[in-house]
Amino acid sequence: MSKAVSSTPDANLSRDRFPGHQALREALLEAYRRVRSKTEQLARPITPEDAQIQTIDDVSPTKWHLGHTSWFYETFLLKDLPGYKPPEPEFTVIFNSYYNLIGEQYPRPLRGMLSRPSLAEIMDYRHEVDAGFVELVENASPTEVEKLTGLIEVGLNHEEQHQELLLSDILHVYWSNAIRPAYRDVRRVPLAKAEPARWHRYDEGLFWIGHEGDRFAYDHETPRHRVFVHGFQLASRLVTAGEYQQFMEDGGYRRPELWLSDGYAALHEQGWQAPLYWEQRDGAWWCMTLAGMRPVESSRPVCHVSYYEADAYARWAGARLPTEAEWEVVAAQAPVDGNLRDAGVYMTLPSGVDASPEHPHQLYGDVWEWTQSAYSAYPGFRPNQGALGEYNGKFMCNQMVLRGGSFATPKRHIRATYRNFFQPYQRWQFSGFRLAKDGSGR
Amino acid sequence: MSKAVSSTPDANLSRDRFPGHQALREALLEAYRRVRSKTEQLARPITPEDAQIQTIDDVSPTKWHLGHTSWFYETFLLKDLPGYKPPEPEFTVIFNSYYNLIGEQYPRPLRGMLSRPSLAEIMDYRHEVDAGFVELVENASPTEVEKLTGLIEVGLNHEEQHQELLLSDILHVYWSNAIRPAYRDVRRVPLAKAEPARWHRYDEGLFWIGHEGDRFAYDHETPRHRVFVHGFQLASRLVTAGEYQQFMEDGGYRRPELWLSDGYAALHEQGWQAPLYWEQRDGAWWCMTLAGMRPVESSRPVCHVSYYEADAYARWAGARLPTEAEWEVVAAQAPVDGNLRDAGVYMTLPSGVDASPEHPHQLYGDVWEWTQSAYSAYPGFRPNQGALGEYNGKFMCNQMVLRGGSFATPKRHIRATYRNFFQPYQRWQFSGFRLAKDGSGR
Amino acid sequence: MSKAVSSTPDANLSRDRFPGHQALREALLEAYRRVRSKTEQLARPITPEDAQIQTIDDVSPTKWHLGHTSWFYETFLLKDLPGYKPPEPEFTVIFNSYYNLIGEQYPRPLRGMLSRPSLAEIMDYRHEVDAGFVELVENASPTEVEKLTGLIEVGLNHEEQHQELLLSDILHVYWSNAIRPAYRDVRRVPLAKAEPARWHRYDEGLFWIGHEGDRFAYDHETPRHRVFVHGFQLASRLVTAGEYQQFMEDGGYRRPELWLSDGYAALHEQGWQAPLYWEQRDGAWWCMTLAGMRPVESSRPVCHVSYYEADAYARWAGARLPTEAEWEVVAAQAPVDGNLRDAGVYMTLPSGVDASPEHPHQLYGDVWEWTQSAYSAYPGFRPNQGALGEYNGKFMCNQMVLRGGSFATPKRHIRATYRNFFQPYQRWQFSGFRLAKDGSGR
Amino acid sequence: MSKAVSSTPDANLSRDRFPGHQALREALLEAYRRVRSKTEQLARPITPEDAQIQTIDDVSPTKWHLGHTSWFYETFLLKDLPGYKPPEPEFTVIFNSYYNLIGEQYPRPLRGMLSRPSLAEIMDYRHEVDAGFVELVENASPTEVEKLTGLIEVGLNHEEQHQELLLSDILHVYWSNAIRPAYRDVRRVPLAKAEPARWHRYDEGLFWIGHEGDRFAYDHETPRHRVFVHGFQLASRLVTAGEYQQFMEDGGYRRPELWLSDGYAALHEQGWQAPLYWEQRDGAWWCMTLAGMRPVESSRPVCHVSYYEADAYARWAGARLPTEAEWEVVAAQAPVDGNLRDAGVYMTLPSGVDASPEHPHQLYGDVWEWTQSAYSAYPGFRPNQGALGEYNGKFMCNQMVLRGGSFATPKRHIRATYRNFFQPYQRWQFSGFRLAKDGSGR
């Protein structure tokens, strides 16, 4: 069984695939170990001091991610077991992110003030939770093991989300430092010049979107439902840094008619003149990446832009951003493949642009794609029961949906129905965009 | 022709209805005079000192509304006429609300610092603009008069919006004053107890929503387009103050599980414990209205709640807010009638609740209804050309749609396709809500 | 008796000067009428709308000054009389500036939100207080009238302070308005070029400073006490606008080594590049005055500078500001004379500079002079009893002493021992400075 | 020679005491080594993570203290030497606290964001500076060595100040942490109950205060000058925590009449109800100390109070705070002795109160004593030349003088003329106070 798992390492833990309980049990343990060790592997290059600090409210210290992802299993799987004693009772508050039904939370902007517990103590805590988890799964009855599977899947997916956050957060930490250290050095290889994007045309129709079936998905991807989509066109690839520079050179950041009102206000308050992490050196643009400061490469997708910037670019280009339904209708036809974290070669950067986009590509991986859809409930949406109902539903206001994952998203984690969401001013995620247009042109 | 107009005073200026240009000309002048004099009539009870102040950034002084609504005609109709000399050149900046393509704007939060121009000077300016308008229309060629009609309709509707804002803003001014003056005294009449709301059921289907035809509508109501609506139920009437008090008494403001995350944060930052303008006196709730401080009457619709409060109430009630499509599908079947401004009897308050809601009622008038739809572009949306394109489109982010008008909205102004929008934390408008549910139950 | 008073209109109400009680009574009434009518005369050019607004927290609306100065007599003289009924009970809170022992206070930054009471209602209130005052004094027994004299003197001096504040506050209101109205037009007369200042030398010694005797003085001017003053030099006149421009042209606002640390921070936060109210027009400096916008005249004393700017200028000039003891030791030898409010000719501006400064001049009037002395208690200081103890003592921290009065200070009001105080960043008062140096040079 | 030094380890490096240059050279090296190793010894118990964080703007990370104290020698002694190459050029900005004449500074509130350089890298930097220092002194000519002595003394005293700041800052870090670690455990010994304080009386007179002579002192302690001091009384000891609790229990924090206006505003904004670090547990007061959370001991001096609190207490007690001249006149008669850092026994806490105060005691050590003197220039004050002129002089505004040192001040460092200064709202230093009264009573 563990062989089956390792041969399809990114598959979901569909119960049907593990006919015997022992097989399911082993698959759960295997998946758990793989996710847990991956987190620790990602944290390994980070020094205790880098892991300590919180450069802006949005960023959590690496330490905190390591603790919170352990707290999550403890809270939702272990803490109500008979006889369970929390190894560190005060962690209940410290590592609670936002679950009001669980209890009090340590204020988010002060996470960087927690010099105690130390990184080493948090690693100890991780391992105590690991031991508890293994014991739980190994001793669970056949009935229990089936019931646990759903919760475990939430925990694993939750930790995978924090793996990506750990990377986007540490990038901000490194960028905030005068000496701009690299998370991982990557050899620079010459990139082909990006071919112009092509427009792919789609007819209007009534489509099903959203998740259905017994593979894991978050509550907000459900229920699967119909939506009428008008004819539209979708660009074959992501907007590149080179194209974005043309927008900048055309006065993009100084022309209010291109911007949403809130966007132009944000631009002024924050002093935006380029994507986050970009800076000029001797007339050329450089940007901070997980591979350190590098010249901006015009063929790579532009990254670290806010929704406001994506929207302004689209208006400048005489186009618009796609809706999440448009994106999903197209992406559902494509294989889940691309420059995702496990693809290995890049790991720290969006990829260069393919020369011949027969089909829309870069749908998965590279950078998250801003859509023009405000994050809201699908018709008939029911949040998870209990505290897990706070996972997504309570954020359905003032946020925009992003789709498709980034180079820092595990392949196992992403799918056509996957909905990510951030506030429209946020830029520290691996966020870019692709253009769309009205009308199928037919 | 003017006879025709006066017999249907609230009709739109459909060009087809005025076959001769002179008739159209007279209809335009008649409509202009009616709207302009209504604004001044509404401002009449307000002292120069009350008309001066700006109690929060959202509120504009009465003086400013009087000037800005005149500036609007001057800017979009008069200022490019050959030989036109602006009577007060510095007003170009002072009374520009947010039109970047027109030019610089006086900072919104400082509108209350403009003790000059005085109220009297602003009234002079109004009358100079009026004279220019009359001259323009009277001298326009037949071709010109047709072209002008659309712009004039925008100007009239714009001024009608500010008539309502003038009232909601002055209410905040009066409330901010320790002695709580009334805008207009209204005799209190006993209200019947509200019957429980009923649920009206609607089947799923593909529906057309949005505006079409030659009667006036704002750009963001177009294009008319199809939307798939799942089966749903809609409450027969608005949520009442009495029902809202039950929510409050059940700990509504202290239970985070009922709130959106941003909503609960707003609640804490602002110290919300009740709708805006409510306060307790000897154990009973009173609230500030245009008729002064009055006991909260349980049969009237609750008013001055934010989207966050409406959403929390709905969750508490096991329901949700309707989408704007659901609302429009139902409202399109109903006559545009209700407690609207011109209905006369109320004028300063939402009405009591009808005892026998055979059909959904209170759809028009009483209070604006928050929907769960984020304000965004309809498929195929094209903003107006030029600076008027800034009227709506640039606000399509971080705002929620409200529908149906309030007791302060002119009947002429509202329709089934009408979209209002405010940020989800705002409460100073005449805003309430109605409940919806998933499933037609059939 | 009233004859005696009118022949020395600015004299203090020394009890010895009025041997009969009836004479004292009449002198009190005469002084009261003179001060009260002066306030109203000063407020007369101000429109209800100008009188309404509060452009910054430091500025109080004219309306509020008119109310507060009446409240002061009501509170300290009338309200405890048997049978006294306050004409407007809610004014107790609205017009209480900062007297905690009196009770609650309306928040200072919200004074401009009080559109009610109207200006007319406040004038009515003034006249009701006036009637109460006259009745009190006329009916007071000989014993009582003596006891009242001290409190009345505080009230009159208090109102005189607010007369000056009314002027400095309305200047800020007028400046905040795009059209920059003048409080009073003043004909421009050519000014002689300022002669260089001379240094007057003073030997070290033990000096008495502070107030003694039965003429009125504030509590913080007492007790008269000895202070050892080292040899010093004092400039013959105030620093002029022309000299200050040299400092500006020499990079004064860009050289951190010239500034106190807090001062340079304030400069950056506030964006100071010149005194308050200065602006450049076609390469020349203009400044806002009570006579409207006028070219900066190099022979007039610089005005509207903070302590930080005065201190930086002094460092640039190789000098320092005088201590308050140094200033008083010199000023005590000089007649109380100068460009004070009652001098009449100027009224709205500091004067030009005298050509032949045999003795230090401009000590009284023109502009308040920043000293390098932090505002603190004299040795043996005892605040007034009761709420009047809050008049001065509780501000003895974070403020600097200014001396000598300005062109807006009544001559009756100022004296050598008079101590004014403001925070070092404040610039909206009529504040300038004079230089000093160490060593008598002998 | 080194023998001589070690026998009087706290002596200043008076040049007269080292007749031969070699002796002076050795004394300098010995003093340098002692101060440098003491800093590192103090930092030793602090983990890299604790050393990283900055809990409030006032607090600097331990790391930063270690770097800045090295930067100081590099900047003022080494960097202009011929051929000197800075080991870490970017440290020039990072570790510049506030010296504008040296150049740009890294923003103070972001010191905690510098996860790089790491603690280990900063220690390397320290040792490189140490090597440079030793080489400089060993190779200096006899003339040079004399010239260097003054600068070296500044550097050593500067580092001693930061030794104390390192302790007060780390206390804030530990307190901010939920688990409240102790810097150093200290055995609790029972304390005698404090005897009531006695009043010592001093006659008026003309006194000399300030520093003179060739022993080291900061520029702001000079010049020695005369000051007339009125008769006064000084309490025999510091105010105790027990006495302060009586003030609290008498409503001290709720009675505005006891407070300076700015102080009462600070109390409200900050929510003060007790000294910093105090909290109630089961009805008893505990406070955070370098020895961890401990019950408040009523015989120890109250610590971590602001000037505002000290001033309010004094008013409540019918007394006042001493002026810095009064304090110095008394302290100049007393031996420099007390609970200072090198006294050894306490190290982490103010001491208990002596039972028999024949003379004023606790003048040196235990807690810094707030005086009622605003920090300002002595008559004839001349700041140091060059960038060292920024050491003190530019802070002479908005700060109050504290005297006498604390349990964390080295004995070598303190003297009767020593002036410390902080803003009146600051509480994180080891600050307490003693009472004074007017009049010698004779």
PDB file of C-alpha atoms in Angstrom, chain A residues 27 55 64 86 125 147 150 162 168 221 225 277 326 358 380 433:
ATOM      1  CA  ALA A  27      -1.602   5.887   3.783  1.00  0.00           C
ATOM      2  CA  THR A  55       8.343  42.477   9.234  1.00  0.00           C
ATOM      3  CA  TRP A  64       5.018  30.631  14.282  1.00  0.00           C
ATOM      4  CA  PRO A  86      -1.330  19.295  26.123  1.00  0.00           C
ATOM      5  CA  TYR A 125       6.413  20.613  20.388  1.00  0.00           C
ATOM      6  CA  LYS A 147     -13.976   9.386  10.482  1.00  0.00           C
ATOM      7  CA  GLY A 150     -11.498  13.996   6.569  1.00  0.00           C
ATOM      8  CA  HIS A 162       1.443  27.294   5.417  1.00  0.00           C
ATOM      9  CA  SER A 168       6.282  34.124   0.858  1.00  0.00           C
ATOM     10  CA  GLU A 221     -15.381  25.038  -3.272  1.00  0.00           C
ATOM     11  CA  HIS A 225     -23.455  24.475  -9.167  1.00  0.00           C
ATOM     12  CA  TYR A 277      10.304  43.907  -4.345  1.00  0.00           C
ATOM     13  CA  GLU A 326     -14.339  31.768 -16.669  1.00  0.00           C
ATOM     14  CA  GLU A 358      -1.493  26.050 -28.424  1.00  0.00           C
ATOM     15  CA  GLY A 380     -26.105  26.754  -1.303  1.00  0.00           C
ATOM     16  CA  PHE A 433      -2.502  37.668 -13.520  1.00  0.00           C
TER      17      PHE A 433
END
